[in-house]
Amino acid sequence: MQKLKIKGGISLSGEVDISGSKNAALPIIASSILSSSCLKISNIPKLHDVSTMIELLETMGASFTNQGDYCLKIEANNLNNHIAPYHLVKTMRASILVLGPLLARYGKARVSLPGGCAIGARPVNLHIDGLRKMGADIQIKEGYIDAKVNRLKGAKIFLNPITVTGTANLMMAATLAEGKTIIENAAIEPEIVNLGECLQSMGAKIGGLGTRVMSIEGVDYLGEADHEVIPDRIEAATFLIAACVTKGSLRVNRVRIDHLDSVIDLLKRAGATISFDENHIDISLKGAIKPIDFTTNPYPGVPTDVQAQFMVLNVLAEGDSKIIETIFENRLMHVLELQRMGASINLDKNTAYVKGVRKLSAAPVMATDLRASAALVLAGLAAKGETIIDRIYHIDRGYEEIDQKLFQLGAKVLRLDS
Ligand code: EPU
């Protein structure tokens, strides 16, 4: 199992390019199942989760052709197998995203139930209920979701709570259903809009994309499309925070600034100096870090996917702060590891009370999930001494070459094979 060794205390400087969004690329790759032709996708990040999604579609009979470094052509027009097996789903919950497309296009799907996860229970009941409302016959047998239907029918579906992959699954299913589907309380994350735009280029009729009420008029088939994945706003936020925790100065390139409003607001409140152009952000933070209270929320609120990273900023601040996690019930596992590095944090259910200690000390720590690992990397960059982070396979799921990107910014980061 690989580890990361970070010698902290160095201010980062220079420029970094942000990769394509993991959480946009995954559903967009799954959407190729809906096409009767082929789908060309550019700006696909090189990540373990993306490789897992590709492997999953390949086991079903899809073919992938490289069209350049970050570009793939997918043909999924003649799938001969409709199973998402446990061994793939357990490594990546987003495998559930094939359920809606398989049912809509092939009338059958067998997808392993994802089960529990390091950040919470993460049920998929809303995906299943929505598809049942659209006429699917769904049984849960032997740990699998067994679904079949002649043709899905349009339905009115209300999602509570708002679910990102639930919205993606149902939106994809509705594109080939008979009649109109209304999705109320839909997710409006940029990744959902990016997926919706891809489906629209394939010929889907989707109204209200990016609003809480979506209206999808099913069509008989979807065709060819050429689509670009948006930049990863969570990777961008992680590098912006990295500049601040190391009191450095960075230019973060290839970003969508309009996707980062809540993040930029928090960074400014913490004392960062920020300026931006069309697709880059310049950031620096000199002097004391100010503590920031925040609560995670669905987009356009503060993303749960940056909660752990912002916690590191608060740990290094002068003063106290309060962080409330509202999306997942168990997404504060990084607190225990940060405490081992000298952080002073008290937990009360889903609220973290952080006492700014201004500095951290290096320690051996263990990554528990993707964003917790990113937080530990940030803590390691800020801490005096040598931090060793174990189980970094979590970080490779969602950050493309993070060690190399940090190295180019002056960080002393080394990947160790243990
Ligand atoms: N929920 C239900 N029932 C459902 C679905 C969701 O109760 O059927 C609940 C969840 O338990 C959770 C809340 O709804 O409390 C929101 O979960 P959501 O379904 O939106 O999460 P997700 O779609 O499984 C995606 C991202 C996550 C990100 C969340 C929230 C992908 C592949 N994953 O997960 O990304 O944290 O939305 O924004 O898009 C990450 O990248 O590190 C990551 C975990």
PDB file of C-alpha atoms in Angstrom, residues 8 10 16 31 90 106 119 125 145 159 162 178 189 198 225 227 246 250 252 258 282 285 307 329 332 339 412-413:
ATOM      1  CA  GLY A   8       5.857  20.539   5.701  1.00  0.00           C
ATOM      2  CA  ILE A  10       7.123  25.303   2.800  1.00  0.00           C
ATOM      3  CA  VAL A  16      -1.264  24.561 -11.220  1.00  0.00           C
ATOM      4  CA  SER A  31     -24.554   8.132 -20.077  1.00  0.00           C
ATOM      5  CA  LYS A  90     -17.630  -1.887  -3.549  1.00  0.00           C
ATOM      6  CA  TYR A 106     -31.875  -2.269 -22.422  1.00  0.00           C
ATOM      7  CA  ILE A 119     -18.720   8.828   5.334  1.00  0.00           C
ATOM      8  CA  ASN A 125     -33.631   4.261  -1.931  1.00  0.00           C
ATOM      9  CA  ILE A 145     -30.742  -4.593  -7.291  1.00  0.00           C
ATOM     10  CA  LEU A 159     -36.459  13.866  -4.188  1.00  0.00           C
ATOM     11  CA  ILE A 162     -31.692  16.346  -2.609  1.00  0.00           C
ATOM     12  CA  GLU A 178     -42.249   7.187 -22.746  1.00  0.00           C
ATOM     13  CA  GLU A 189     -24.701  20.931  -8.887  1.00  0.00           C
ATOM     14  CA  CYS A 198     -24.145  16.131 -22.622  1.00  0.00           C
ATOM     15  CA  ALA A 225     -22.263  13.670 -29.145  1.00  0.00           C
ATOM     16  CA  HIS A 227     -18.768  16.703 -24.960  1.00  0.00           C
ATOM     17  CA  THR A 246       1.096  27.250   3.571  1.00  0.00           C
ATOM     18  CA  LEU A 250      -0.677  30.379  -6.348  1.00  0.00           C
ATOM     19  CA  VAL A 252      -4.899  28.080 -10.185  1.00  0.00           C
ATOM     20  CA  ASP A 258     -18.738  30.720 -11.364  1.00  0.00           C
ATOM     21  CA  ASP A 282      -4.673  34.124  -8.159  1.00  0.00           C
ATOM     22  CA  LEU A 285      -2.631  34.664   2.193  1.00  0.00           C
ATOM     23  CA  GLN A 307     -15.480  20.563   4.591  1.00  0.00           C
ATOM     24  CA  GLU A 329     -23.749  11.752   9.043  1.00  0.00           C
ATOM     25  CA  LEU A 332     -15.792  13.994  10.354  1.00  0.00           C
ATOM     26  CA  GLN A 339      -5.972  15.810  16.585  1.00  0.00           C
ATOM     27  CA  LYS A 412       8.473  18.282  -0.603  1.00  0.00           C
ATOM     28  CA  VAL A 413       6.196  15.345  -1.323  1.00  0.00           C
TER      29      VAL A 413
END
